[in-house]
XYZ file of C-alpha atoms in Angstrom:
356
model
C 0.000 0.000 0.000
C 0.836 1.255 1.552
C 3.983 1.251 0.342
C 5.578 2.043 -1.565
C 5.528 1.500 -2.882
C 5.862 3.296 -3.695
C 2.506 2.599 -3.963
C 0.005 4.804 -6.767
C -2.603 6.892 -8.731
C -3.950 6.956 -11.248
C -6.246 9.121 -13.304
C -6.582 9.710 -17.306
C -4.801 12.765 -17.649
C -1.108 13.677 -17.240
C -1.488 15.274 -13.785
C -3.620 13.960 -11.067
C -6.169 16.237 -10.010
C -6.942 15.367 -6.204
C -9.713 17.271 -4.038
C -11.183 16.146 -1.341
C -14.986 15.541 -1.948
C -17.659 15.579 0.826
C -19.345 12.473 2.022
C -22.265 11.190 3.701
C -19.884 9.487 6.031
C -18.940 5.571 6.189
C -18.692 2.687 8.503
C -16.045 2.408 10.803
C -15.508 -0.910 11.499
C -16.616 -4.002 9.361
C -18.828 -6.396 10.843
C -20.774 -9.502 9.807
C -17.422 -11.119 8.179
C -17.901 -13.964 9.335
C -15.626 -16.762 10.901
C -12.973 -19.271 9.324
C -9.669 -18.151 7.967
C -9.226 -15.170 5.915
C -5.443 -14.662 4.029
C -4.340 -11.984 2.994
C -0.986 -11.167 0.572
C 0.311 -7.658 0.575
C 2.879 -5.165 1.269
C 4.894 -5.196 4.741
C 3.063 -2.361 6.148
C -0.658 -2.370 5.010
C -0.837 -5.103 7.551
C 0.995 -3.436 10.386
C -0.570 -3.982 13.965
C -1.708 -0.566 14.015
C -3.958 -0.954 10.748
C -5.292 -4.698 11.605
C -6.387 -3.301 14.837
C -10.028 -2.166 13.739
C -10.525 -5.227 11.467
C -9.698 -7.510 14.317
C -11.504 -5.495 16.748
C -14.723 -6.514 14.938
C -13.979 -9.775 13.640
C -12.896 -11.667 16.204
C -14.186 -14.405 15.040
C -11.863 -14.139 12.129
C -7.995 -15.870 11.903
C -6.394 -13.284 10.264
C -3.063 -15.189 8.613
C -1.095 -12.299 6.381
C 2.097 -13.046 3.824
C 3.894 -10.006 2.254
C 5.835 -9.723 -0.573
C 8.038 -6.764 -2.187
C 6.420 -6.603 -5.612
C 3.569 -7.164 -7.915
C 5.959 -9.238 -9.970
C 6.878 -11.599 -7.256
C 3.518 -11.577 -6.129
C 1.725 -12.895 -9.466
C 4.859 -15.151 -9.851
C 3.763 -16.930 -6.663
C 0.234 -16.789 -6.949
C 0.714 -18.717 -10.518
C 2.404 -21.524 -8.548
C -0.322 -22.073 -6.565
C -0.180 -19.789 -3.274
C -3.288 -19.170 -2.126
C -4.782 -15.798 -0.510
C -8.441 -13.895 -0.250
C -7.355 -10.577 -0.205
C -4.578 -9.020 -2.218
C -3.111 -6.057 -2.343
C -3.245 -3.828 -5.676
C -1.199 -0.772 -6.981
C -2.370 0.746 -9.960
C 1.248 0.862 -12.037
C 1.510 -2.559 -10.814
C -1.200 -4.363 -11.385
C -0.726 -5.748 -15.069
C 0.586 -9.251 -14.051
C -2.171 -9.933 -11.844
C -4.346 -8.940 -15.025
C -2.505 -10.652 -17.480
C -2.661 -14.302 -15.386
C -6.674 -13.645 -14.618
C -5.616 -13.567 -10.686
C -8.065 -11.069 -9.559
C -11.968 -11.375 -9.055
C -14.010 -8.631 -9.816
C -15.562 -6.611 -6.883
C -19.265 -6.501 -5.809
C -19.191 -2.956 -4.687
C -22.973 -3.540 -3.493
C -21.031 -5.396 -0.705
C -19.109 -2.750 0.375
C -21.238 -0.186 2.481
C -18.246 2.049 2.078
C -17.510 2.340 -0.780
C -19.643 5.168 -1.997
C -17.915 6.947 0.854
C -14.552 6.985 -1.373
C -13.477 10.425 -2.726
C -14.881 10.340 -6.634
C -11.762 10.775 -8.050
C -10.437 7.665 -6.275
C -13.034 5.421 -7.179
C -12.997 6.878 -10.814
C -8.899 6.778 -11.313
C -8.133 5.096 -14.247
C -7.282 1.689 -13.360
C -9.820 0.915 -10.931
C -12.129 -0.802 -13.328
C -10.804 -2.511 -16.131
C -12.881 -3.518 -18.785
C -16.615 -2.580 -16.640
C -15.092 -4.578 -13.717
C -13.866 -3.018 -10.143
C -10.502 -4.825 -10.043
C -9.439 -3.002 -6.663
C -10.657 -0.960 -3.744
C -8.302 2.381 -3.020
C -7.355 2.054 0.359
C -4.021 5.067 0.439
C -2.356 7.028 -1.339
C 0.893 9.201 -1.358
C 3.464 11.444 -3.116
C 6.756 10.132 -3.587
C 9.789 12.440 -3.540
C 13.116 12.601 -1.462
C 13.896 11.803 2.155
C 16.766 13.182 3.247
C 18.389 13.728 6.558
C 17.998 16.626 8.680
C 21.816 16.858 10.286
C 23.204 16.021 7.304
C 21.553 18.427 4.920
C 20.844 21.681 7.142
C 20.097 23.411 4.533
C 18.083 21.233 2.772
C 17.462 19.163 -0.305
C 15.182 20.507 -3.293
C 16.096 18.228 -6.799
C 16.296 14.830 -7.665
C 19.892 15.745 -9.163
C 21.119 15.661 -5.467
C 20.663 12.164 -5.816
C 23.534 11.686 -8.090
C 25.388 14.261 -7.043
C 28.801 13.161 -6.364
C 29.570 15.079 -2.794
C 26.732 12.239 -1.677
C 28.708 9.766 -3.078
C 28.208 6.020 -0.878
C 25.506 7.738 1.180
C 22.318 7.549 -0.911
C 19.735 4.581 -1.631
C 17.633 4.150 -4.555
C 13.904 3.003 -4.558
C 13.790 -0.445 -5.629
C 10.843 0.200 -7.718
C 11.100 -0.239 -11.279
C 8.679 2.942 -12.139
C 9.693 4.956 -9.438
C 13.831 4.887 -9.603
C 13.051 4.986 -13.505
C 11.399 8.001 -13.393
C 12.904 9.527 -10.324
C 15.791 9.272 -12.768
C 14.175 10.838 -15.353
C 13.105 13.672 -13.779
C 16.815 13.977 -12.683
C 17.516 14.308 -16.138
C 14.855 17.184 -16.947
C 12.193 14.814 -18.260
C 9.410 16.212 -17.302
C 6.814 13.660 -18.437
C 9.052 10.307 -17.500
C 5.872 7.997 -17.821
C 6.100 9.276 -21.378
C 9.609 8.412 -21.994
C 10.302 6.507 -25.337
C 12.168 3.197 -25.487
C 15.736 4.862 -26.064
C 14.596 7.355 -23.005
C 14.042 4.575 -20.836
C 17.405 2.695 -21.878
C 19.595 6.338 -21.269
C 17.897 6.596 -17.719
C 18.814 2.377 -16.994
C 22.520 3.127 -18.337
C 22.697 6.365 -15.672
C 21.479 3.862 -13.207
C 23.994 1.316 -13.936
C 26.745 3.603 -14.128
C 26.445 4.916 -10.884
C 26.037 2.142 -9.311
C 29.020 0.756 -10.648
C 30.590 4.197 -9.343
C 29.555 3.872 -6.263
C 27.261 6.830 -5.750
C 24.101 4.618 -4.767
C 24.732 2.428 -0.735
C 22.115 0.219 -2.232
C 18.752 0.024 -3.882
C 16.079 -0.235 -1.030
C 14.137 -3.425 -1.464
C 10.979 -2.324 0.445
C 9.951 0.726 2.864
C 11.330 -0.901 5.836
C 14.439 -1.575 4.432
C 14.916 2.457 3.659
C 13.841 3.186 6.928
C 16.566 0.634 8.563
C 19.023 2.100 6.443
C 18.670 5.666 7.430
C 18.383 4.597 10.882
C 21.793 3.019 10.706
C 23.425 5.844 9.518
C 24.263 3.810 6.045
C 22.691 6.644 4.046
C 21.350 9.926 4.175
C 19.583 10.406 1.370
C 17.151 8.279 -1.054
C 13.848 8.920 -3.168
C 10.922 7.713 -1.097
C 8.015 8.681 0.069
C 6.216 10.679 2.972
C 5.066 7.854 4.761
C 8.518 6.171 5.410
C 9.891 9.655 6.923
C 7.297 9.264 8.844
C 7.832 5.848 9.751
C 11.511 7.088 10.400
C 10.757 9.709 12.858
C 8.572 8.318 14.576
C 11.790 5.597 15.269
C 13.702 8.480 17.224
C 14.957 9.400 13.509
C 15.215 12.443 12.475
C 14.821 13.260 8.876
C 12.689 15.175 6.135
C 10.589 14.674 2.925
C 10.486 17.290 0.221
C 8.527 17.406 -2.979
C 11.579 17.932 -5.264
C 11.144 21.046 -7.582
C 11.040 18.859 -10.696
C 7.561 17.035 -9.761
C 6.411 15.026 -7.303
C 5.028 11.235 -8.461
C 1.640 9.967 -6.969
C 0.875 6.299 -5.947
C -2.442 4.344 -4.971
C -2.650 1.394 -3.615
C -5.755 -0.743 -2.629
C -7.258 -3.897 -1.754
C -8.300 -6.924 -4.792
C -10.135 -10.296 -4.090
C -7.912 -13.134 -5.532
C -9.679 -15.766 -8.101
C -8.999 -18.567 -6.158
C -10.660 -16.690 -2.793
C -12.181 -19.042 -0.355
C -13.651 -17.128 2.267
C -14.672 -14.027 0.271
C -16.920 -13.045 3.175
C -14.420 -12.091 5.326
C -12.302 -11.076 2.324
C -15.482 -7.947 1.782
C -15.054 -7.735 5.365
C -11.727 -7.274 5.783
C -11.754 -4.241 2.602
C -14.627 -2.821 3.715
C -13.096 -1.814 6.782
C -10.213 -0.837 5.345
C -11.775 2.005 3.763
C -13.738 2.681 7.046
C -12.718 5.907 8.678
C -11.249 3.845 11.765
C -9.296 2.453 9.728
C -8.554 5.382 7.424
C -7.632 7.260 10.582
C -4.921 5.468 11.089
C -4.001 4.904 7.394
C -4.019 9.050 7.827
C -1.846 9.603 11.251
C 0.675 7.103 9.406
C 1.758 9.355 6.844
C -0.444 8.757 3.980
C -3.244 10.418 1.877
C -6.770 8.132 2.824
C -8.767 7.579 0.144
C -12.272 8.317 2.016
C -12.086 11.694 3.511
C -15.028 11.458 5.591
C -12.043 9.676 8.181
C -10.186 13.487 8.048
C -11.813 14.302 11.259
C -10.865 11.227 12.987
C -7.357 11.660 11.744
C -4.531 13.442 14.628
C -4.174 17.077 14.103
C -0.819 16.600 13.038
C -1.199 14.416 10.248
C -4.629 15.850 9.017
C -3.352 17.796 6.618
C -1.284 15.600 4.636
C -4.067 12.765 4.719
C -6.307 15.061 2.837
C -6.660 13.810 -0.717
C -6.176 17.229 -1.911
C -2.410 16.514 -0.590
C -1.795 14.706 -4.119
C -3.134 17.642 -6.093
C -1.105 18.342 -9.490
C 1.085 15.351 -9.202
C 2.272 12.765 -11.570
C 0.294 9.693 -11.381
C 2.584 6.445 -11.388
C 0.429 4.607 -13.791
C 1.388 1.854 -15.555
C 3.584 3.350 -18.962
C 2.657 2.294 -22.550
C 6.008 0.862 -23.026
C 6.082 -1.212 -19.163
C 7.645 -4.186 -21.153
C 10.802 -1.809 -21.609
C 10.892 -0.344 -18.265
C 10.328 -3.988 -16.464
C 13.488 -5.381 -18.933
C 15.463 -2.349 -18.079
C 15.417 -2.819 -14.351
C 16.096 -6.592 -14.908
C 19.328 -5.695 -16.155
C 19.766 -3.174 -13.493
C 19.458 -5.608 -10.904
C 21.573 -8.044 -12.288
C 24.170 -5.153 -12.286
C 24.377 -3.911 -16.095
C-alpha cells in the first residue's frame, strides 16, 4: 500500500487532479465477516498492527493469517504456482501481471457499504475498473519524492539531481521500484513527463542507473519501505527517493529526517485492496476491505503518513497528520500509472538488478 511502494494513482490525464470531496460518512468498522480463515498477501506495512487493529476489533471471530511480498511481480509469480490468498493487495502501475494471469476477481461494490464513501476521483482513477469490472478498492495514497536527513543536509534538499550528485557519493539509496527509480531518474535528467519516456529514453535513464552504481554513488537500492527506513536509521545513508510515509515511519523511530517534494515534480501512488480468483472465504475477504476504507481504519491509514482515500475519516485523523491525509495533498502530481512501453521499463530494471 501502503507502500511504496511506492505505492500509486492513477487518473486519465497527465497530472492527477486530487480534491477532497464531501461524504455522507462511512462505517467504521466491518462487521458480519464472518468466521474461518481469511489470508491476505500484501505489502509489509498495510498489515501493520496498528492498521489490523479495527478489522480484528470486529472480527474476532476471524484468523487473520497475512504473507507479504516486495512486488507485484513476485507476487503474481507466486500466486501462478499455486499460493493461495483472499485478499490481495493492488497498486495501480503494478497491477498488469495480476491482469494478465486472470488472478483477480471482480468486486461486488454492493457489498461494500463504504464504498460510496470513497473520494470520486479515487473510485474513478483510471485503473480501478478494467474492462466494466472493479478490479481493486483504493485504500491510500501518497506522493513520492526525497527523504533526506535533517543533520546532514541543514540546509536542505530541493532536486532529484542531489541524488547523483557526487559530494553524496556512498551515502544515498535508490527506490527499488522499477517505475519509481526509472522516473525519479528521469526527472533527474529534466524529463518532465518520465511515464512518457520513449524506449531509447528509458534505456539512457537504466545506463545512468547502472553507471552509478558501478561508481559507487548509490549504498544500495532499497528493497521495500522498511528496508529504507533501517538504512537511514543506521546511519548507512542519508539520502534516497521515497516517500512521505517512510519519513514518517523514520521519525517516529527516534529518527530524524525530512521529505520534500523535489522542484522537478512530485510522483503519486495508490494502492488498494483486490479479491484473488482462487478466494475461499470471500466473506471475510469484503469484510476485511470494507473496513479498510472505514474511517477507523482510514484514521490510522491518515496519522501514518499517507493520503486516505475516504475523507469522511479526516476528522478522525490526529491534528498533526490531518493535513497531509487530505486527498487534496496529491493535487497536481504525476500519477505512477502503468507506462505504454512497461515491457521496456520492467526489462530495463532486470538488467539493473543483475548489475548492467
Amino acid at each position: 500500500m501502503i507502500r511504496y511502494p511506492i505505492r500509486m494513482t492513477a487518473c486519465a490525464s497527465a497530472v492527477l487532479l486530487l480534491a477532497a470531496c464531501g461524504s455522507s460518512g462511512s462505517e467504521s468498522t466491518a462487521s458480519g465477516g464472518g468466521g474461518g480463515e481469511l489470508r491476505t498477501f500484501t505489502y509489509e506495512d498495510t498489515v501493520s498492527d496498528e492498521i489490523l487493529a479495527p478489522y480484528k476489533k470486529g472480527n474476532p471471530g476471524v484468523d487473520v493469517r497475512t504473507a507479504t511480498f516486495e512486488s507485484l511481480d513476485e507476487a503474481a509469480a507466486k500466486l501462478k504456482s499455486g499460493f493461495s490468498t483472499d485478499v490481495i493487495e493492488v497498486c495501480l502501475d503494478e497491477a498488469k501481471p495480476l491482469l494478465e494471469n486472470d488472478l483477480l476477481a471482480p468486486i461486488d461494490k454492493s457489498k461494500l457499504s463504504n464504498w460510496n464513501s470513497l473520494a470520486e476521483t479515487f473510485r474513478d482513477a483510471n485503473g480501478v475498473t478494467v474492462d466494466g469490472k472493479v478490479i481493486m478498492v483504493p485504500v491510500s495514497s501518497g506522493p513520492h519524492g526525497i527523504i533526506y536527513s535533517t543533520k546532514d543536509f541543514p540546509h536542505g534538499v530541493d532536486s532529484y539531481g542531489a541524488l547523483f550528485d557526487p559530494a553524496n557519493k556512498g551515502k544515498v539509496a535508490l527506490d527499488g521500484g522499477w517505475l519509481t527509480a526509472l522516473a525519479d531518474t528521469a526527472l533527474a535528467s529534466g524529463i518532465k513527463d518520465p511515464i512518457a519516456m520513449t524506449d531509447a529514453q528509458v534505456g539512457e535513464m537504466k545506463d545512468k542507473i547502472i553507471a552509478a552504481l558501478k561508481d559507487g554513488q548509490f549504498r544500495t537500492i532499497s528493497q521495500s519501505d522498511s528496508d529504507q527506513a533501517n538504512l537511514f536509521k543506521s546511519g548507512e545513508i542519508v539520502l534516497a527517493d521515497g516517500g512521505r510515509g517512510t519519513a514518517e515511519q523514520i521519525n517516529s523511530e527516534d529518527g530524524s529526517v525530512t521529505w520534500v517534494a523535489p522542484k522537478e515534480g512530485t510522483l503519486s501512488w495508490v494502492c488498494g485492496l483486490g479479491i484473488s480468483a482462487e478466494a475461499a472465504n470471500t466473506d471475510a475477504a469484503y469484510a476485511f476491505i470494507n473496513d479498510y476504507i472505514g474511517t477507523a481504519t482510514q484514521a490510522v491509514v491518515g496519522d501514518l503518513g499517507y493520503v486516505i482515500t475516504n475523507p469522511a475519516a479526516l476528522p478522525e485523523v490526529s491534528e498533526e497528520f490531518r493535513k497531509g491525509a487530505d486527498p487534496a495533498e496529491v493535487k497536481g502530481t504525476i500519477p505512477q500509472v502503468e507506462p505504454e512501453n512497461a515491457e521496456v521499463w520492467r526489462s530495463a530494471w532486470q538488467e539493473i538488478e543483475v548489475g548492467g
